[in-house]
Each structure stands twice: as C-alpha cells, then as structure tokens.
C-alpha cells in the first residue's frame, strides 16, 4: 500500500459505560478513496468524530500525516448565515479565506453565494457542506452520509464532484455511506463496521460479491447495479 | 437503568435515615436559643428545597421565585390567624393558599419552558413582593404584619406562672415534624407511578409525551406540590416569628433555595436535606468567624459573600452532579 | 403633555442602558447557552471603578474607559471559570455565575463598603421643547447608539464577529471547522462584561451605587433579553426600550413602586401570548 495518510490502530471509544467503538483499526493512503459502511448505530459517525478530534478516544492511536476535515452527517450548516460566510468559516484554520478555488470546483456555489444557507435545498446544502470542508484544503475529506435524504440524480452529481476532486487534487476521501451500492462503486476499497467493530474489509469487488454483504446491504442482488437507476437505501 | 433509578431513590439505607432522624431529634435541646432559631429555619429550608429539588430534578423546570410561595404561605397563615381563624387551621391553609396561586399562574406560565419559565417565576416573585408592599391596608406594607398569634396555646398554671409552649425549642420540633412529613410524602410520590412518569419529563419532554405521560398536567402537579411545600414552610415561619414583612423574602432567598437544591443533588430528597444543611452550617461558621473582635464592621458580610460564592463555584466545578450523588458514587466504588 | 415627553425621554435613556445589559445576556447566551447571572455585577463594578478613578483625580472619559476595560476583563474571568473547565454542565455554569456574583459582592464591600455612593456623570442640563433635562440622558442614548452600531458592524461585517455567530448557530460544525468554541464562549463573556460595564458607567450617575443594586439591573436586562428569546440582540434593544418607557410612564402617572410590577406583567403576558400562539401553530 502507498504511504498512509491516516492510520487508526486499536481505537476504542466509550459514551459513559457504553462502548461505541472497540479496537478498530483502519488505514487510508494518500489520494485514496475508501468507503466505510455499516448499519445504523454501528459507530461510523463516532469513528469520524474521533478522527476529527471532536471526541476523545478511551484507547488506541490515530495518526494523521496531513489535515482532515469532516463533512458532518446532516450537513450541519450555519443555517442563518450566507453560503459564502459558511465557506469562509470553513477556512478558519488556514490563511487563505478566498472561496475562489472552491467555486471553481463547485461552480453552482458561486451562484448561491449570497443565499442564506438554511433556505437551500437538501442537495445544495450538501454541496455547501462539501465546499465548506474543502475550504481548509484537507488532505483527507471525511464525509458522513453523503446521500442522506437526497434524490438519486443529485447524489450522482455529488459523486461526480468527489471523483474529480480526488482525481484533480489528489484529495483522499473516507466516505461513510448507507447506500452501499454507491459507496462500493465510488471507492475501490471499503470497510464494514458493525456494532463498533470492523467485521470485513477489502476491495470493493471482493465485498460486493461476498455473500454476507449482499445479504445484509445489497438486498441479495447478484450484481451491483448502477447508482442512478438504483439508489435504494440498505436501511431504509 | 432501573437499578440506577432504584439506587438513586430508595437509598440511603434505613439505618442511616434512622440515625439522621435520631440525631436531629436529640440536637435541639443542646443548642442555645439563637442556634435553635437557626435549626427551625433549617427545617423550613429543607421543606422548601425538597419541593424545588422535585421540580428541578424530576420535572426539569427551574423556579427562580420559590420564595414567593414561601411568602404567600406565610402571609396566608399570618393574616388568617390574626383575623381569628384557629391557628392550626390557618397553618393548614398556608400550603393551600400557595398551591391555589401556583395552579392559577401555572396554567398560563407553564406553557413557557426553560429560561422563559425561569424568568416568569422571577417576575412572579417581584410582583408578589410589590403587592405585599403596596397592599398596606391588608399586609401592613413595608412596615410589616405584626400581631400574629403564636401557634401553640399559652397554658395558665395558677396565678403568675404560665407555660409558654412557643419557645424556639418547641418550634424546632414543629419544624422537624413538618420536614419529616414532607420527606415521607415526597419519597412515596417519587416511587409512585406518576413519579416515574415525571422522571421521563425531566429527561425529555418530547420523549415523555411520546410514552404517554401527560406532560402539561404533570408539570402543573409538581409545580403546585412544590409551591404547597413552600407555603407550608412559610406558614410555620409566620407563627414562629409572629411578624412578617416583604423584606424577609428577597430574590436572594429564592436563589439560595436553588443553590441548596443543586448543591445537594437535584431530584434527590436527601440531597435537598444535605444541601440545606451545608449552606446553613456554612453561614453559621462564617458568622462566628467574622464576629471575632478586631475585624472591621463589614467583615461578616465580606466573609459570608466570599465563602458562599466560593463554595458554589467550587462545588459546581468539581462536583457538578451535587454532593449526594457524588458521595454515593464514591461509596459504591469503594465497596465494589 | 410636557410631562409625557419628560417621561418618554427618561424612559428611553434608562431603556437604552437596560438594552446594553440585555445585549450582554444575549451575546453570552447565544454562544454558550449560559444565562450569566453575574451580568448586573459588571455594571456595578464599572460604576465603583469610575467612582474611585474620579476620586483619584483622573478626568472623565479616562475614568469611564478604565472602568469598562476592567468590566471586560471581569467578563473574561467569569467566562474562564464558568465554562473553561471541560464537561461543566449548563446548569452548573449558571450556578457558578451566581456564585461569582457573590464573590463580586465580597470584593466590592471590601473595597467600597456597603453604604450607597454617588458619582458624577456629565454635568449640566439641556432644554428640549420647553423641558429641562439632564445632559446625562443624551450621553446614555448616544453611548447606546454607538455601541449598538459597533456591535452590529462587528457581528455582521468582521470575520471574527462571524465566528461568534457561527458558534451560536452550530457549535458542532464550528468545532469541526477547527474553532475552539470554548475560547469563543469566553470571548463572548468578555463582550458581555464590556456591555455591562458600558451600561454601568452610563446609567449609574443617575442612580446611587450600592453593591447589590445589580439585581435590579440584571432583572431588567434579563427581561429585555428574554423578549428575543435570549437570541436576538435587536429584540433585546426593543425589549429594553419597552421596559424603560413603561417603567417611566407608570412611575410618572401612578406610583413609583408599581413600575416594576407593571412592566413585568407586561413581559410575562407577551411571553405567554407568544407561547400559546406557537402552540396553536404546531
Ligand atoms: N453523544 C452520545 N452519547 C451517547 N451515546 C452515543 C452518542 N453518540 C452516539 N452514541 C451511541 O453510539 C453508538 C454509535 O453511534 P454512531 O452515531 O456513531 O452510529 P452511526 O454508525 O453513525 O449510525 P447512523 O448510521 O445511524 O448514523 C450508537 O449506539 C449511539 O446510540
Ligand atoms: Mg452516523
């Protein structure tokens, strides 16, 4: 494997007495796209929050050789502020606060720059959330539930943006996604997290053809089908 | 979860309770009359604080105006007794008076939540104080209401000697009885089915509503009960002092009740007792310390403000759950 | 008629001061969720410091500036203690601010005693429509207007100000963006101290200065702030003016001691009315 950008080893996270993550290990290489899938309550958001440093692990190591920024579950925009202000606040930790580079990648945001973020459609909000995270020029973009509540077409175009981001800027992506079809299509490698533990990992093809994954996440379909025509949620 | 709740509300053990009860029964005769007065006030604070702790801990509502219900109970009892109602009846009317007012204002005001409710209760107290000060014809205004007859009869024993039952010592036991009554009542209430529903209310109003708890009605019930407790304590206060004035019920008194409840541990009957005891003892120790000769005139005030504030800050920083839950945790950890 | 004008002007002036206290409540609450019970204390502290600075021979302006700076620092200290420690629950933070209010009392009584003091504001009077009014009223209104304009500019036009708004809007997202929300909260406390201090140096020359008169200021400020749900500075300004004017009118036309009661009934009435309208809308 190429040089590790993110290396998580033996990570354990507790909420009070409840164990949310138990001895989780995972790697993401520079410029890699990795999917993290699993049922509700598996601990995916918890894992991203630990990687982002907003919750403290009880045990284990998280090594990062670069900047990570999270696109949180449910967008979490600054709803009463303008799109441009949302973007600029995303750049708090860096010097460069001009959103021009992000507008270049997501041109739609330039048209929306003056709108109040809370009044945008779900897809537009997700785009702002991604753009805001990109403002800090991360080496790793950790995205929590990209497709949540979005129409298949919108999801498809967001996926296209991520692809070009990854291709053009070599930004690594760790994608948490309930839509396993989409996740496995977008990312060459994936982990399956269940009840706080990594139960499976491997290349997208391996996982997609594994009987366990098919039964649990792909509705028993023999082959992964293209995203735009499918889009049904594993859990929904 | 259920074991947590059970350990929370069914302990401390009956042995400890019996010990506390016995000790507090034996204590008053050993005190001088000044300290007996402090003991009486302590029992009354316990009564008010138990109610407030119930309201804050179980119903999740904050009242910044609990001293208003204390005042209303005091004036109800004082006025009725002064105008000829038998004293015990007047005392019984005190919690009723406060409860009636609580129900009347609770219907509109409990539509408010959180900080809004806190503000409304604060405003309520200021309004009550204004009315008490302005209705001079009835309450005596700022000058106060004097001439309240004592609670217990004065027994004539022959010609010159009479036995006045209304000594501070007797009131120590009156206060003790009232506090014991309220503690027993509250413990039964907390264990009852409505009590369990109320705990759901404290955790989350929406969750409680979803699980079929009638949120509004239950909130009103706890609000009324806590007001009745405060009113009952106020009634005893009126007979004990035989004199009332609005100045005896400042906002700071309401805040003091909140501090006692939070310090002890919210939603905890015995936490309220512990919180009240700690604050009362603290004030006593400070006053003793500050009245040493050679200290400036303001020393008592400075020292008591400093220590009062200091204790609140330190306890909330280092034991934010309150004294009793922390103590219990330490003990059970020590055992297990 | 001229009496009415007189009441209106004095009401607006005190209302402006209440609005400053209220905006302090709002600034702190928006970012931290804490209702700062020491808010009135900043004003009183600033009043005492002005008193001493003037006594020591410092000129007006310098004395007030010094006082406001100290109040700002006091705000920061209250912030550090009440929210600086990780994992302090909200109710605990609130009780801590009450405790710190008592510590203010201790310091103030130790330094300035417990008897009422008085300090001079702007001397002199001005006339308007045949009325003679104290110049200090003008200063209060001007000071409040400038403060509000500055605050508006800060929150809406500067990057740092927008960071405050972001923390208030979504603390979790702010943390993900790398913002230290606790530190911003402490800064909000300092701004609260500044606003309280301003209210103190502007209003207190018209009143006598006692350590526990913070309760009255805090109650009025809280009342004004609750108008906008402790969230909207603009509503707090309106709230302050409504309370100031209502109190002045009640005091003028009926009885001074009713003024508190009437304005409080008014506010609680409005709150309950709003709440029941919301309940019907749901
Ligand atoms: N702040 C918290 N306090 C207590 N428990 C929590 C907290 N956050 C999450 N949990 C618990 O930790 C477990 C993992 O939650 P997490 O949000 O990480 O799951 P997830 O995989 O992201 O689920 P979903 O797919 O529904 O988003 C769950 O059981 C959840 O209830
Ligand atoms: Mg999640």
Short mmCIF file of C-alpha atoms in Angstrom, two decimals, chain B residues 56 62 64 108-109 111-112 115-116 118-120 122-124 126-127 130 134 136 251-252 255 258-259 262 266 297-298 301-303 305-310 312-313 316-318 320-321, chain C residues 29 33 35 37 81 85 88-89 91-92 95-96 98-100 102-103 105-106 109-110 113-115 211 215 219 222-223 226 228-230 255 257-258 261 264-265 267-268 271-272 275-276:
data_model
loop_
_atom_site.label_atom_id
_atom_site.label_comp_id
_atom_site.label_asym_id
_atom_site.label_seq_id
_atom_site.Cartn_x
_atom_site.Cartn_y
_atom_site.Cartn_z
CA UNK B 56 -35.99 20.90 39.04
CA UNK B 62 -36.47 25.85 37.17
CA UNK B 64 -36.46 31.48 40.44
CA UNK B 108 -50.54 30.13 31.68
CA UNK B 109 -46.93 30.28 32.83
CA UNK B 111 -46.64 26.98 28.72
CA UNK B 112 -43.20 28.56 28.93
CA UNK B 115 -35.26 30.24 30.61
CA UNK B 116 -38.67 31.71 29.87
CA UNK B 118 -37.25 30.87 34.98
CA UNK B 119 -37.89 34.47 34.08
CA UNK B 120 -41.65 34.20 34.61
CA UNK B 122 -38.66 35.52 38.92
CA UNK B 123 -41.12 38.11 37.67
CA UNK B 124 -43.86 36.46 39.71
CA UNK B 126 -41.13 40.53 42.19
CA UNK B 127 -44.83 41.10 41.55
CA UNK B 130 -44.73 44.60 45.14
CA UNK B 134 -48.39 48.06 48.40
CA UNK B 136 -50.80 48.34 53.12
CA UNK B 251 -34.90 37.23 45.39
CA UNK B 252 -31.69 36.14 47.05
CA UNK B 255 -31.57 31.82 44.69
CA UNK B 258 -31.80 26.83 44.12
CA UNK B 259 -28.26 26.65 45.42
CA UNK B 262 -28.36 21.95 43.24
CA UNK B 266 -31.31 17.61 42.05
CA UNK B 297 -17.73 46.19 60.65
CA UNK B 298 -18.25 44.75 57.18
CA UNK B 301 -20.76 40.43 55.07
CA UNK B 302 -17.50 40.15 53.14
CA UNK B 303 -16.64 36.78 54.57
CA UNK B 305 -20.38 36.52 50.48
CA UNK B 306 -16.90 35.26 49.68
CA UNK B 307 -17.39 31.84 51.19
CA UNK B 308 -20.92 31.46 49.88
CA UNK B 309 -19.79 32.32 46.37
CA UNK B 310 -16.62 30.30 46.69
CA UNK B 312 -20.94 27.43 44.96
CA UNK B 313 -18.20 27.83 42.40
CA UNK B 316 -20.21 23.16 40.74
CA UNK B 317 -16.79 22.95 39.14
CA UNK B 318 -15.68 19.77 40.81
CA UNK B 320 -21.42 19.26 39.23
CA UNK B 321 -23.86 16.44 39.95
CA UNK C 29 -26.21 33.05 25.90
CA UNK C 33 -26.13 28.65 26.32
CA UNK C 35 -27.58 32.73 31.38
CA UNK C 37 -26.29 35.85 36.48
CA UNK C 81 -14.31 29.97 35.46
CA UNK C 85 -13.41 23.57 32.57
CA UNK C 88 -19.12 21.58 33.07
CA UNK C 89 -22.88 21.11 32.53
CA UNK C 91 -26.86 24.30 34.96
CA UNK C 92 -23.54 24.11 36.79
CA UNK C 95 -24.89 28.37 39.30
CA UNK C 96 -21.20 29.26 39.01
CA UNK C 98 -24.41 33.16 40.64
CA UNK C 99 -21.51 32.22 42.89
CA UNK C 100 -19.20 34.63 41.10
CA UNK C 102 -21.49 36.79 45.32
CA UNK C 103 -17.70 36.99 45.01
CA UNK C 105 -20.20 41.44 46.35
CA UNK C 106 -17.38 40.36 48.65
CA UNK C 109 -17.97 45.53 50.02
CA UNK C 110 -14.32 45.02 50.99
CA UNK C 113 -18.12 49.42 51.79
CA UNK C 114 -21.83 48.76 51.95
CA UNK C 115 -23.13 52.32 52.03
CA UNK C 211 -23.19 46.61 45.64
CA UNK C 215 -30.17 42.56 40.96
CA UNK C 219 -33.70 41.62 36.19
CA UNK C 222 -32.90 39.74 31.53
CA UNK C 223 -36.48 40.87 30.94
CA UNK C 226 -35.98 37.33 27.01
CA UNK C 228 -35.99 37.88 21.78
CA UNK C 229 -35.61 34.50 23.43
CA UNK C 230 -32.12 35.44 24.63
CA UNK C 255 -46.99 55.15 41.72
CA UNK C 257 -43.40 51.32 43.34
CA UNK C 258 -45.77 49.86 40.74
CA UNK C 261 -44.73 45.10 38.63
CA UNK C 264 -43.04 42.54 34.45
CA UNK C 265 -46.70 41.66 33.99
CA UNK C 267 -43.45 40.99 29.57
CA UNK C 268 -44.75 37.75 31.05
CA UNK C 271 -44.22 35.69 26.50
CA UNK C 272 -47.26 33.60 27.37
CA UNK C 275 -46.01 30.66 23.55
CA UNK C 276 -49.70 29.92 23.14
#
